[in-house]
Coordinates of C-alpha atoms (C1' of nucleotides) in Angstrom, one line a residue:
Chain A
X1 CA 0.0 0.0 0.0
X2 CA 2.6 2.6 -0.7
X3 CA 0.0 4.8 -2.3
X4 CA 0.5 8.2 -1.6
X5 CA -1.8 10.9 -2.6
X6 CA -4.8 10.4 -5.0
X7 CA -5.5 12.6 -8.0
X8 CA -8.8 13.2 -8.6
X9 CA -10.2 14.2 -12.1
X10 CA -13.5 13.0 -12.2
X11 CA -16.6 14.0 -9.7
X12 CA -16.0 10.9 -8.6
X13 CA -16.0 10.8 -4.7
X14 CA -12.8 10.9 -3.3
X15 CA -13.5 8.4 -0.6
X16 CA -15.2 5.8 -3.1
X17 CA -11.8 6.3 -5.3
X18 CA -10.3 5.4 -1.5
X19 CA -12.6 2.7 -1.1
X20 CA -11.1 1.2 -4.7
X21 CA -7.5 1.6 -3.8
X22 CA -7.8 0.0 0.2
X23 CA -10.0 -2.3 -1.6
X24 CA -7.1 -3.7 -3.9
X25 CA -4.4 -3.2 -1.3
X26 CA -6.7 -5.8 1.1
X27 CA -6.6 -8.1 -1.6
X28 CA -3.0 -8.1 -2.3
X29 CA -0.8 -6.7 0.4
X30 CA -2.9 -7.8 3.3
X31 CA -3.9 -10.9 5.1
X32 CA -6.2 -12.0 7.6
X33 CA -5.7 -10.6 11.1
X34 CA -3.1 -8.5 9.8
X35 CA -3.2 -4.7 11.5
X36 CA -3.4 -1.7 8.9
X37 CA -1.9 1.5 10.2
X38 CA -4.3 4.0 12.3
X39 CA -6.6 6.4 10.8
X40 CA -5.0 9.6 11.3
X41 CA -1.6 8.1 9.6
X42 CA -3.4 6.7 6.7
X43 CA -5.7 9.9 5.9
X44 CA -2.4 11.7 6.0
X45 CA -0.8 9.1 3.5
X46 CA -3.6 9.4 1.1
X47 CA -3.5 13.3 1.7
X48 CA -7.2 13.6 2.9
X49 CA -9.1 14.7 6.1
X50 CA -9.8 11.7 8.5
X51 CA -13.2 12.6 8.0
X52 CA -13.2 11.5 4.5
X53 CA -10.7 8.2 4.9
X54 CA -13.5 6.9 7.9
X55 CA -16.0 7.3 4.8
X56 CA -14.3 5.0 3.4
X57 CA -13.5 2.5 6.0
X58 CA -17.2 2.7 7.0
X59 CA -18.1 1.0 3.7
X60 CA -15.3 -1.3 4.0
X61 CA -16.8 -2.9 7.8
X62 CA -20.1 -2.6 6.2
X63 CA -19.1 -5.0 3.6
X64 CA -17.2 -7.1 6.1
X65 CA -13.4 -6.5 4.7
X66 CA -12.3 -5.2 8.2
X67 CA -12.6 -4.8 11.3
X68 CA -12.4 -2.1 13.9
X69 CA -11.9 -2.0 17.5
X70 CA -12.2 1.1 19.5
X71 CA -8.6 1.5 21.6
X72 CA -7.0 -1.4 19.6
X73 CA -7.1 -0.8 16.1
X74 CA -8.3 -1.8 12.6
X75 CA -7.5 -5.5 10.9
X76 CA -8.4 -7.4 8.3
X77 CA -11.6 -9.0 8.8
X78 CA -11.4 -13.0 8.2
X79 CA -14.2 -14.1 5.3
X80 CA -17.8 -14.2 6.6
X81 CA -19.4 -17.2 8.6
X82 CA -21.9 -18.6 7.1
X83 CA -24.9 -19.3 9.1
X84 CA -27.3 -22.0 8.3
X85 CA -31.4 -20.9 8.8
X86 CA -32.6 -23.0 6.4
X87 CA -36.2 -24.2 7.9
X88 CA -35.0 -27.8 8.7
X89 CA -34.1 -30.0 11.6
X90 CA -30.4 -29.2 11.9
X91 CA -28.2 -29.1 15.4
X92 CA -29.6 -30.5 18.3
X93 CA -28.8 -29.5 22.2
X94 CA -25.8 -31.3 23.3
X95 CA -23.8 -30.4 19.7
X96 CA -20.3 -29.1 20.0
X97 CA -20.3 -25.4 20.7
X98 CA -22.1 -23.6 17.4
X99 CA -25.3 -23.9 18.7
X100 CA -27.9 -22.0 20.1
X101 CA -27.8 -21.8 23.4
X102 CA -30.9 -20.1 25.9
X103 CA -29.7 -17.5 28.5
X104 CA -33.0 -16.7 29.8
X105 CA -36.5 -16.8 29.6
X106 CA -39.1 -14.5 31.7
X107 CA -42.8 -12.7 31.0
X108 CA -42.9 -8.8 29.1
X109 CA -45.2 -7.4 26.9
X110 CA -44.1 -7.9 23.1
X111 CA -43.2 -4.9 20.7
X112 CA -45.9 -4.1 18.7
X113 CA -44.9 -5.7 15.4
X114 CA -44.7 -9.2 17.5
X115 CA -47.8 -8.3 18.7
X116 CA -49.8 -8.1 15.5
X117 CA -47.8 -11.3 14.3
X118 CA -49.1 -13.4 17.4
X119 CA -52.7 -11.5 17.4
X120 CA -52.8 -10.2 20.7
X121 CA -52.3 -6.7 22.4
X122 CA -49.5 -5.0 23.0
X123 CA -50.3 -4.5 26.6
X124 CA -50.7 -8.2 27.4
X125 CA -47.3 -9.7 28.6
X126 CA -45.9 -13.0 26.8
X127 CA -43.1 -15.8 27.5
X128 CA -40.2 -14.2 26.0
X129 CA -37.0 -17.0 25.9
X130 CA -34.0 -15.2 25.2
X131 CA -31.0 -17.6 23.4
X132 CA -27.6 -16.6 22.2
X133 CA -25.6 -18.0 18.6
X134 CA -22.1 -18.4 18.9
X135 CA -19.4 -19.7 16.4
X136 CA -15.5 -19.9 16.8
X137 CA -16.4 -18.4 20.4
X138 CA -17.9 -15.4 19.1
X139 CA -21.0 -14.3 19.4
X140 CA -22.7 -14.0 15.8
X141 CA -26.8 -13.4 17.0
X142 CA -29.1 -13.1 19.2
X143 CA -32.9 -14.3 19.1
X144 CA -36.5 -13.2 21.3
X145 CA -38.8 -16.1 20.9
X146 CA -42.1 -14.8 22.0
X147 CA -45.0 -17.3 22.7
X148 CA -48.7 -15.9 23.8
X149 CA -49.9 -17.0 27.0
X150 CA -53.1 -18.5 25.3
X151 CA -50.8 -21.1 24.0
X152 CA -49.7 -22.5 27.0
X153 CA -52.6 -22.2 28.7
X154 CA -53.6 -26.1 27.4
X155 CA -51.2 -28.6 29.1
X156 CA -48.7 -25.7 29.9
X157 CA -45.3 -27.2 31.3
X158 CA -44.4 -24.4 33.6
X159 CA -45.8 -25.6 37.2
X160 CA -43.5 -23.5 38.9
X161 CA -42.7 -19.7 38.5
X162 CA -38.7 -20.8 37.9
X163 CA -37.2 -17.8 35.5
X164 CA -34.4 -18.2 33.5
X165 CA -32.4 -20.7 31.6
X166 CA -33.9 -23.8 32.9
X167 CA -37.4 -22.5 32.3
X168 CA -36.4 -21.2 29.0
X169 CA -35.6 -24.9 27.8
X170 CA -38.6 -26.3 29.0
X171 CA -40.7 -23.8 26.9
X172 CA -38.5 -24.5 23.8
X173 CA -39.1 -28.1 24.7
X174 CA -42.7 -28.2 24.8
X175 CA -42.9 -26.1 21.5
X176 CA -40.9 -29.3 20.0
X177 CA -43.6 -31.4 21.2
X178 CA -46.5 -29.1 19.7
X179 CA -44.8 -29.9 16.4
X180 CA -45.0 -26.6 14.2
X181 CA -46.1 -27.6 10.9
X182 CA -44.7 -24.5 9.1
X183 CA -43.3 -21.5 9.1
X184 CA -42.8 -18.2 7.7
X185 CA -39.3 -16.3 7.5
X186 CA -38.5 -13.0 6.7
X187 CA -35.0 -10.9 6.3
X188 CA -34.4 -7.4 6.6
X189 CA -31.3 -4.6 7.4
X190 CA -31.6 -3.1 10.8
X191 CA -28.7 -1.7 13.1
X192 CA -28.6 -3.0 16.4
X193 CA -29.9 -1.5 19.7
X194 CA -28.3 -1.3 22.5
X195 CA -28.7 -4.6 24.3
X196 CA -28.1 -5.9 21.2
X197 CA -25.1 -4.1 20.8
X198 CA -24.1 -5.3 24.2
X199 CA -24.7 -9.2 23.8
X200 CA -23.4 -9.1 20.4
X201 CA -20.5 -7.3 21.6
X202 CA -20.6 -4.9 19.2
X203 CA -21.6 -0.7 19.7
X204 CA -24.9 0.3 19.1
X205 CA -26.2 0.9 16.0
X206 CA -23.9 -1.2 14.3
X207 CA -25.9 -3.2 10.9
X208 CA -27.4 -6.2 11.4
X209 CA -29.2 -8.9 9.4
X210 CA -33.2 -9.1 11.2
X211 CA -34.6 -12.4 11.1
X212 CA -38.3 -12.4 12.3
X213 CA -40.0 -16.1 12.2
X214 CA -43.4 -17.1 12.4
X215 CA -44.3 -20.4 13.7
X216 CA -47.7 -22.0 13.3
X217 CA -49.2 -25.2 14.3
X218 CA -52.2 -26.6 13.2
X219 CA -53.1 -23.1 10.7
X220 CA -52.3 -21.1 14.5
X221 CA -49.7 -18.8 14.9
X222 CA -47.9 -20.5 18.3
X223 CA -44.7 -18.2 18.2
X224 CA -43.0 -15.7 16.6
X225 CA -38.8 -15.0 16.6
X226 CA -36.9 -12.1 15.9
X227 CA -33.0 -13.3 15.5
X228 CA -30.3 -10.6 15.1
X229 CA -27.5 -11.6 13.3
X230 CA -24.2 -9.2 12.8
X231 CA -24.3 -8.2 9.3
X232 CA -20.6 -7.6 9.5
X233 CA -19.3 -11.3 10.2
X234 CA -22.0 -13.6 8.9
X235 CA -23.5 -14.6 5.8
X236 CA -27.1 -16.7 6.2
X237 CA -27.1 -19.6 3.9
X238 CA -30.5 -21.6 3.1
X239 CA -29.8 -25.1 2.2
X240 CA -31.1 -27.5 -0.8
X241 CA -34.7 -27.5 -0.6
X242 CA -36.3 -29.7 -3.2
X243 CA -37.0 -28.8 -7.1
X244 CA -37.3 -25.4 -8.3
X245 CA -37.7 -23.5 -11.5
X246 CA -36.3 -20.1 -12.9
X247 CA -38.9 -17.4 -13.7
X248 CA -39.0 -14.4 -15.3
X249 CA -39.8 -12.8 -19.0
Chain B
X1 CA -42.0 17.3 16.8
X2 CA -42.0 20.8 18.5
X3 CA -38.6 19.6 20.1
X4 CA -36.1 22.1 20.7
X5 CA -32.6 21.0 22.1
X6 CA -31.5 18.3 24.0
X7 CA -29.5 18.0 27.1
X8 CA -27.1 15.9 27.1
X9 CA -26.5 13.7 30.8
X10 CA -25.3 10.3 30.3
X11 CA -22.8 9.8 28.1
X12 CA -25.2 8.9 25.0
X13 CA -24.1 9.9 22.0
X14 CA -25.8 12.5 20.7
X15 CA -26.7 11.1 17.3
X16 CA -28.0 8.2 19.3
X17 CA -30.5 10.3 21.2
X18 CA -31.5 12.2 18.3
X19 CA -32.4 9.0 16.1
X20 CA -34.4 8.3 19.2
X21 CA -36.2 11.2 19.5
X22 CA -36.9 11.3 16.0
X23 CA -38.0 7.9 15.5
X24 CA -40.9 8.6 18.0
X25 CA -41.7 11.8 15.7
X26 CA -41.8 9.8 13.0
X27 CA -44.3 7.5 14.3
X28 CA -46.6 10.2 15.8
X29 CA -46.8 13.4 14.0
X30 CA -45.7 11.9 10.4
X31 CA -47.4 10.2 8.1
X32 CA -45.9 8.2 4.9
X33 CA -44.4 10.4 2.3
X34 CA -44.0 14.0 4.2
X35 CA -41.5 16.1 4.1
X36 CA -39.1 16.7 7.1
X37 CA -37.6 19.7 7.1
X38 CA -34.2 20.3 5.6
X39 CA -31.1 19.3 7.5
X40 CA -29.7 22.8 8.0
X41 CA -33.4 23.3 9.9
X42 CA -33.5 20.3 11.9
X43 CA -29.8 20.8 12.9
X44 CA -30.7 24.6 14.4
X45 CA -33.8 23.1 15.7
X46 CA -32.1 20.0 17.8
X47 CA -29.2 22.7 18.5
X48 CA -26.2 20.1 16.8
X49 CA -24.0 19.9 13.6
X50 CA -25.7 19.3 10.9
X51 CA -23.1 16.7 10.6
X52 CA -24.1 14.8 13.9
X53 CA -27.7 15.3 12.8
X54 CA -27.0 13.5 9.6
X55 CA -25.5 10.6 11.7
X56 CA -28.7 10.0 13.0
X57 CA -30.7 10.1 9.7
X58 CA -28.7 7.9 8.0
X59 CA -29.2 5.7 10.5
X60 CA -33.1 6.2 10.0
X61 CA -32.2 5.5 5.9
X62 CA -30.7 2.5 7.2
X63 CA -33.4 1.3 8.8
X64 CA -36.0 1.7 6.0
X65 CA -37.9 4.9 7.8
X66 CA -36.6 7.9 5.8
X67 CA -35.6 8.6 2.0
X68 CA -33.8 10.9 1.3
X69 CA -33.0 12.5 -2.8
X70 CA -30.5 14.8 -3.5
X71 CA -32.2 18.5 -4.7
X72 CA -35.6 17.5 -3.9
X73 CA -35.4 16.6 0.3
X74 CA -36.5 14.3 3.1
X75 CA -39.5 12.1 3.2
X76 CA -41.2 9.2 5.6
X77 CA -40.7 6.2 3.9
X78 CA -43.4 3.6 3.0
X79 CA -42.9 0.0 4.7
X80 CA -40.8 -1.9 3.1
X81 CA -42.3 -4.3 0.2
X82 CA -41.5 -8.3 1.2
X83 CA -40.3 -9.7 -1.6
X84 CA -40.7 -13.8 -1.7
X85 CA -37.4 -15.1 -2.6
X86 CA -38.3 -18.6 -1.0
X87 CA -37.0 -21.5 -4.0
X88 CA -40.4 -22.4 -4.9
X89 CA -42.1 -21.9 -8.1
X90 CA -43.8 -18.4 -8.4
X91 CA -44.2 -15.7 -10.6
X92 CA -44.2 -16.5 -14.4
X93 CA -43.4 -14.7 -17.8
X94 CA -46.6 -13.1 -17.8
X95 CA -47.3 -12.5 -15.0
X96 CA -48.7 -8.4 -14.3
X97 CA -45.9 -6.3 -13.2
X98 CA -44.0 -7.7 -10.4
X99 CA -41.3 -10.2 -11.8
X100 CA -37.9 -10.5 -13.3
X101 CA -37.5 -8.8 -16.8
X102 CA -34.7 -9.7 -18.4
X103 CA -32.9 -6.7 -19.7
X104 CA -29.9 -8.2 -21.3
X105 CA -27.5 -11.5 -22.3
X106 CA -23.9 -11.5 -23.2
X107 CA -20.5 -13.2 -22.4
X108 CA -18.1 -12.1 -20.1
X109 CA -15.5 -13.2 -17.3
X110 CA -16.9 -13.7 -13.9
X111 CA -16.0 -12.4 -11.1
X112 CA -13.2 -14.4 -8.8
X113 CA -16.0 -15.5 -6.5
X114 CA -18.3 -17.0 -9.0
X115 CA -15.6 -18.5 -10.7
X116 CA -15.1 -20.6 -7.9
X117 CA -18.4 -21.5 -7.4
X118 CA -19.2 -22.6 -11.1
X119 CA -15.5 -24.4 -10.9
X120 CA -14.5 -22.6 -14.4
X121 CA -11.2 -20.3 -14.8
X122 CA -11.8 -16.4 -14.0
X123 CA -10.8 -15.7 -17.2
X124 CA -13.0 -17.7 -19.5
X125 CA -16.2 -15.9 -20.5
X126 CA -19.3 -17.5 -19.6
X127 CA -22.6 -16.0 -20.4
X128 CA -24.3 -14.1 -18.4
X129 CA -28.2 -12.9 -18.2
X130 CA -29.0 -9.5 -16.8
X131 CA -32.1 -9.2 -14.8
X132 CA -34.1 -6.5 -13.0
X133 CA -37.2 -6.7 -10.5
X134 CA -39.5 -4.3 -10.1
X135 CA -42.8 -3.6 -7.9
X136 CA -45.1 -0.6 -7.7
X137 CA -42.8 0.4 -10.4
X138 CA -39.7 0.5 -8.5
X139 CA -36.3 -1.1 -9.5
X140 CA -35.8 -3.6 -6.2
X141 CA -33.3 -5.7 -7.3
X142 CA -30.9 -6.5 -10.1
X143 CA -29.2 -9.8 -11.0
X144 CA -26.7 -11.5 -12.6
X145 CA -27.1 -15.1 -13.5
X146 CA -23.9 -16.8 -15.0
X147 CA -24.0 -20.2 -16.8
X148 CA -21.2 -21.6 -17.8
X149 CA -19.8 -22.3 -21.6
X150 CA -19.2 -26.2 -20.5
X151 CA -22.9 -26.9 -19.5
X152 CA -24.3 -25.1 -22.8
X153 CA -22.5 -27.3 -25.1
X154 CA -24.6 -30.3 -25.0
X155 CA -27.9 -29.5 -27.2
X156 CA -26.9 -25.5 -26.7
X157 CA -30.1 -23.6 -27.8
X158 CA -28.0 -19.8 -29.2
X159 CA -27.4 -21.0 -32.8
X160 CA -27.3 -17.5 -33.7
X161 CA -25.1 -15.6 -31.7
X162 CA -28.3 -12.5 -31.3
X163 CA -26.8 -11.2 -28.4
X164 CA -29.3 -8.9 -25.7
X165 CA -32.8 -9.7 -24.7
X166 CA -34.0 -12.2 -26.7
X167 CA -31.3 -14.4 -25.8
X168 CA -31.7 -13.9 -22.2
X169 CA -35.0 -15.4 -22.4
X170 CA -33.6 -18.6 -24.3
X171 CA -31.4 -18.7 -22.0
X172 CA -33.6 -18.9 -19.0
X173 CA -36.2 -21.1 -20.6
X174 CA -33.5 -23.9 -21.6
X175 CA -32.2 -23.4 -18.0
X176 CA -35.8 -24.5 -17.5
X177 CA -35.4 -27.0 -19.3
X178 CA -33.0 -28.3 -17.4
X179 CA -35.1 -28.9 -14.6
X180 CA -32.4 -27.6 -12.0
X181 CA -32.9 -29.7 -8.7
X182 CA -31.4 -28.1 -5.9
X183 CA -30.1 -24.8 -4.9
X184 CA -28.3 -23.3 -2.0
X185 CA -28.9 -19.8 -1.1
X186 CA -26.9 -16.8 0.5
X187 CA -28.1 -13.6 1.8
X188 CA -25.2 -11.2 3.2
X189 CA -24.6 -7.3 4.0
X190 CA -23.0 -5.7 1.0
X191 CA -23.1 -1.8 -0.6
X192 CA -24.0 -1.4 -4.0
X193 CA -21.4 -0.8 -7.2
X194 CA -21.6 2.0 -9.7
X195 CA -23.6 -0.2 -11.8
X196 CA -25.7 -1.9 -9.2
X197 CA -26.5 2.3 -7.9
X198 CA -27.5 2.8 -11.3
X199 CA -29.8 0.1 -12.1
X200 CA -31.6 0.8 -8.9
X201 CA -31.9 4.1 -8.8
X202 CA -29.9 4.6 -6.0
X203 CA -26.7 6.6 -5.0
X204 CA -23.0 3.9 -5.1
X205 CA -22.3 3.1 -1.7
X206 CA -25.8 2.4 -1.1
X207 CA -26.7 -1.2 1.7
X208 CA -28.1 -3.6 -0.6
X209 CA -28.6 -7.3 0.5
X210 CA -26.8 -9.7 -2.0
X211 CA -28.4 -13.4 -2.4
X212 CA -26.2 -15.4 -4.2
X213 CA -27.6 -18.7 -5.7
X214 CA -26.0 -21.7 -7.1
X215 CA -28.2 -23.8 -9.1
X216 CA -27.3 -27.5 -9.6
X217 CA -28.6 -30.7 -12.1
X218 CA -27.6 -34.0 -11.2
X219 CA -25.5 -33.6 -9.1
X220 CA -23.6 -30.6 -11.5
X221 CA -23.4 -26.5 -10.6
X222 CA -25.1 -25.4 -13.7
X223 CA -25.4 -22.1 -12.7
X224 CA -24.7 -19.4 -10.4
X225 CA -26.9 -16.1 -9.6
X226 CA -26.1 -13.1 -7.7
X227 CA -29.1 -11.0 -7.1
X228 CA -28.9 -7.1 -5.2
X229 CA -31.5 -6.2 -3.3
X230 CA -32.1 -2.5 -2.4
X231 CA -31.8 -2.7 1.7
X232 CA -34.0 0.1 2.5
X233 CA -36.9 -0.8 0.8
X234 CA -37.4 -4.5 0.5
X235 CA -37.8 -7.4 2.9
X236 CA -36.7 -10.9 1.5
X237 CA -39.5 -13.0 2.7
X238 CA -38.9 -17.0 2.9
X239 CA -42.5 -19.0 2.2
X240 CA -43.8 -22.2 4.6
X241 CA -41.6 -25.2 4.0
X242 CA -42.6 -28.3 5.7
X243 CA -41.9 -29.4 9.1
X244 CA -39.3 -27.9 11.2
X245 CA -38.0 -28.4 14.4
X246 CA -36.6 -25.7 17.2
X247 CA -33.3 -26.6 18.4
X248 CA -30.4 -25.5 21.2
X249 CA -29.9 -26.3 24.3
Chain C
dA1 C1' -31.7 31.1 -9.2
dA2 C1' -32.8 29.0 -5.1
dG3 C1' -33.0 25.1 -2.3
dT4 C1' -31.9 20.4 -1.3
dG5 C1' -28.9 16.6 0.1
dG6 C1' -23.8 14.9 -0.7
dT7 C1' -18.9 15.6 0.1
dC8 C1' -14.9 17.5 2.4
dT9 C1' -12.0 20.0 5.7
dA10 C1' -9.1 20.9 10.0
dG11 C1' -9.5 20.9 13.9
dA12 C1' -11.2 19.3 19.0
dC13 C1' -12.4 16.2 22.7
dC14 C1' -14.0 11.7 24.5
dA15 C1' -14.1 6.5 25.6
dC16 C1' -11.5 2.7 25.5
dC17 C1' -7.5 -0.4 25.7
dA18 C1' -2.9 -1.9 26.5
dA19 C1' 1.5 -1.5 28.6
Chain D
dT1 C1' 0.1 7.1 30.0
dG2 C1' 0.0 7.0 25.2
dG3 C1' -2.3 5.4 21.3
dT4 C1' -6.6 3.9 19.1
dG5 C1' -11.1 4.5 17.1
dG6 C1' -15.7 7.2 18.1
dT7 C1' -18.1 11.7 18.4
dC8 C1' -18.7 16.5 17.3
dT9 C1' -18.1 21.1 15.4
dA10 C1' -18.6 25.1 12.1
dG11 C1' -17.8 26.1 8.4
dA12 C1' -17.2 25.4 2.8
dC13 C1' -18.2 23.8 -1.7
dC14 C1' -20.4 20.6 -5.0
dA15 C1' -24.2 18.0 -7.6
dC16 C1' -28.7 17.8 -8.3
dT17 C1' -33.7 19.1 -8.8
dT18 C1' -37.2 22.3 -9.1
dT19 C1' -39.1 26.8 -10.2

DNA sequence: AAGTGGTCTAGACCACCAA
DNA sequence: TGGTGGTCTAGACCACTTT
C-alpha cells in the first residue's frame, strides 16, 4: 500500500476512489488478522481529512473486509461465517459449541410488530425466551422467541414460576412437542440496539441482518422469533430444498 | 416534533438520542411520504451539527424509515415491500408487473467469486443474463445469473449468436429445461457498485442485501446467480416449508 | 436562481484499551 | 500514560432538482 496521494479528475468521490484503492491493497498486500496503520496516519498518507478516509473505511466494515476496534485498532476481517437458517431440523442440544444456546426466559409485553404477528395486544405480557448464537467463540446473534400465553394455557409445562435458563428450555421443549407444521421467515437490514449491541459485543447501532420467524401449528400462529444476526461477520445460507424452477420474461 | 434542544447527561451519543427522539416523531406526528424539514433546519432546531444530525438520519435511511434525494429533500418512507425469494415456483413470464424482466444477455468473465463457485477459470467468459425486478414500479433488485460455456454445449439452444434480450430469455427457458434440482442460497450485507447504484436508482455506496444462488442438475453447478437487493426498501421473505424443528440447548 | 442533500476539511475532545 | 477509534463542530463547496 505505498500509495501516496490520490489525484482526482472525475466528480467521482474521493473516498469511493479510497474505497477502490484499500480495496485492492486488502486483496493483495494484506492478510487476515493482519493490523493496517491508524486512521490519522493513513488519511495523511492518502492526503485527505480523516473525516473523508473513515468514509471510506465505513463502507469497508459494512461489507465485512475489516474490522475495527475502539482503543485497539483496525484489521483485516477473516471471510464471513456462514450461518445456516434454512427451515429444517439441523443441530440439536448437546452439539459441539455452534449452537444456540438459551440465556434466559421471563414474561414482558411484546413490541408491537410481534404483537400483531401473534394477534394479541400489545399490553398483554408473553413468555419471552432469550438464546444466544455463537461460532469460533464469538457471538454471531441473538434471538426473542415470544410465545402468547393462550398457547400455554392447554397442558402448559411451567408448574413452577422458575425464570431463566432452565425455564427457558422447558418452553423450547414443549414447542418441539407441539410440532409446528410451518413457518414463515422474513430478512431485513436493521442496526442493532443497545442490548443488542451489548450481547453481540458490538456498539450500538452497528448493521445487522433481522430475522423475524413465524411459527404455526395446526393453521395457529404458536410463536414468533426475531433473531439478530451481525451483518458484519455472517453470511445466512439456506440449504437445498427440493426442485425449483427459474422465472421471469 | 416541537422539540427544541437536547440536554445531554449520560454519556449517549448525541446522534443516538436524536435517532431516538426522531423515531418517535416519525411515528406520531408523520405520516408516509411527508416532508421533514431540511437538514440545515433540523440541525438549528435539535441545536447540533448538521453533521451529527446527519449521523442519526442515516441511521433512519438504514433502517428503511426515511428517503432521502438529493435536490428535492427528506420524506417518511413507506414500509418496506416483502419480496418472496423462498425456491419455490412463483411468478411467471406473464405474470402483471412484479417479476424478473430480463434486460440483457452476453459473455463475459466472472468475477473471482463466482468463478469458484461454477468451478471454471476467471478468465473464461461465460454468459451471463441480466435481470431486474421491479414492484409498484420501482427497481428492487438486479441480477446477474452466469451459466457456464461447458454446461451449454450439449444441445446449446444460441445458434445465432443475437446477443441482448431475446437471448436472455432462451437462456432462462432452456435453464428450465433443465429442470435444476437443488439450490443453495446466501443472503449477506453488502453496498452497492456504480452499476448496481445505477440500475436501482440509487446513490454507489448504497446497503443492498446480495443473495447469491448456485443452481445445480444431477448432481452438476449449472449455474450461479447473484441478485442485489435495495436494503432500504425490501424485505426478503422465505414461504412455509414443511416441518421444522426448534433446536439448542 | 434557489434550495436540497452529498462531500470535504481541519481541527477538537471523549471513551476505551494496553502497557 | 499514550495510542486507538468514536463523536462532534462550524464552516465550505459541489451535484442535483425544481421553479
Amino acid at each position: 500500500m505505498g500509495s501516496t496521494q490520490l489525484d482526482q479528475q472525475t466528480s467521482e468521490p474521493k473516498y469511493w476512489h479510497l474505497k477502490t484503492v484499500l480495496t485492492e491493497a486488502l486483496d493483495t498486500e494484506f492478510s487476515v488478522g493482519q493490523a493496517l496503520p491508524n486512521e490519522r496516519e493513513l488519511a495523511a498518507r492518502f492526503g485527505v481529512a480523516r473525516a473523508t478516509l473513515r468514509q471510506a473505511l465505513d463502507q469497508l466494515e459494512l461489507e465485512g473486509r475489516l474490522q475495527r476496534r475502539r482503543g485497539v485498532g483496525t484489521t483485516v476481517a477473516p471471510p464471513r461465517v456462514g450461518v445456516d437458517v434454512s427451515p429444517r431440523r439441523h443441530t440439536w442440544p448437546g452439539a459441539p459449541g455452534d449452537a444456540w444456546v438459551t440465556t434466559d426466559c421471563a414474561a414482558a409485553p411484546p413490541p408491537t410488530a410481534v404483537a400483531r404477528m401473534l394477534d394479541v395486544h400489545p399490553d398483554e405480557p408473553v413468555e419471552v425466551v432469550h438464546r444466544v448464537l455463537a461460532t469460533h467463540g464469538q457471538a454471531v446473534a441473538t434471538e426473542q422467541l415470544y410465545v402468547p400465553a393462550g398457547v400455554l394455557t392447554d397442558s402448559g409445562p411451567l408448574p413452577e414460576a422458575a425464570g431463566g435458563v432452565a425455564r427457558g428450555r422447558r418452553m423450547l421443549a414443549w414447542l418441539q412437542e407441539l410440532r409446528p407444521d410451518s413457518q414463515d421467515r422474513a430478512v431485513e437490514l436493521g442496526s442493532a440496539g443497545a442490548p443488542e449491541a451489548r450481547r453481540l459485543d458490538q456498539l450500538p447501532g452497528a448493521p445487522v441482518l433481522i430475522v423475524t420467524t413465524r411459527y404455526t401449528a395446526a393453521g395457529r400462529t404458536v410463536a414468533a422469533a426475531v433473531a439478530t444476526y451481525r451483518a458484519d461477520t455472517c453470511r445466512l445460507t439456506f440449504g437445498t430444498q427440493g426442485t425449483v424452477s427459474l422465472s421471469g420474461s
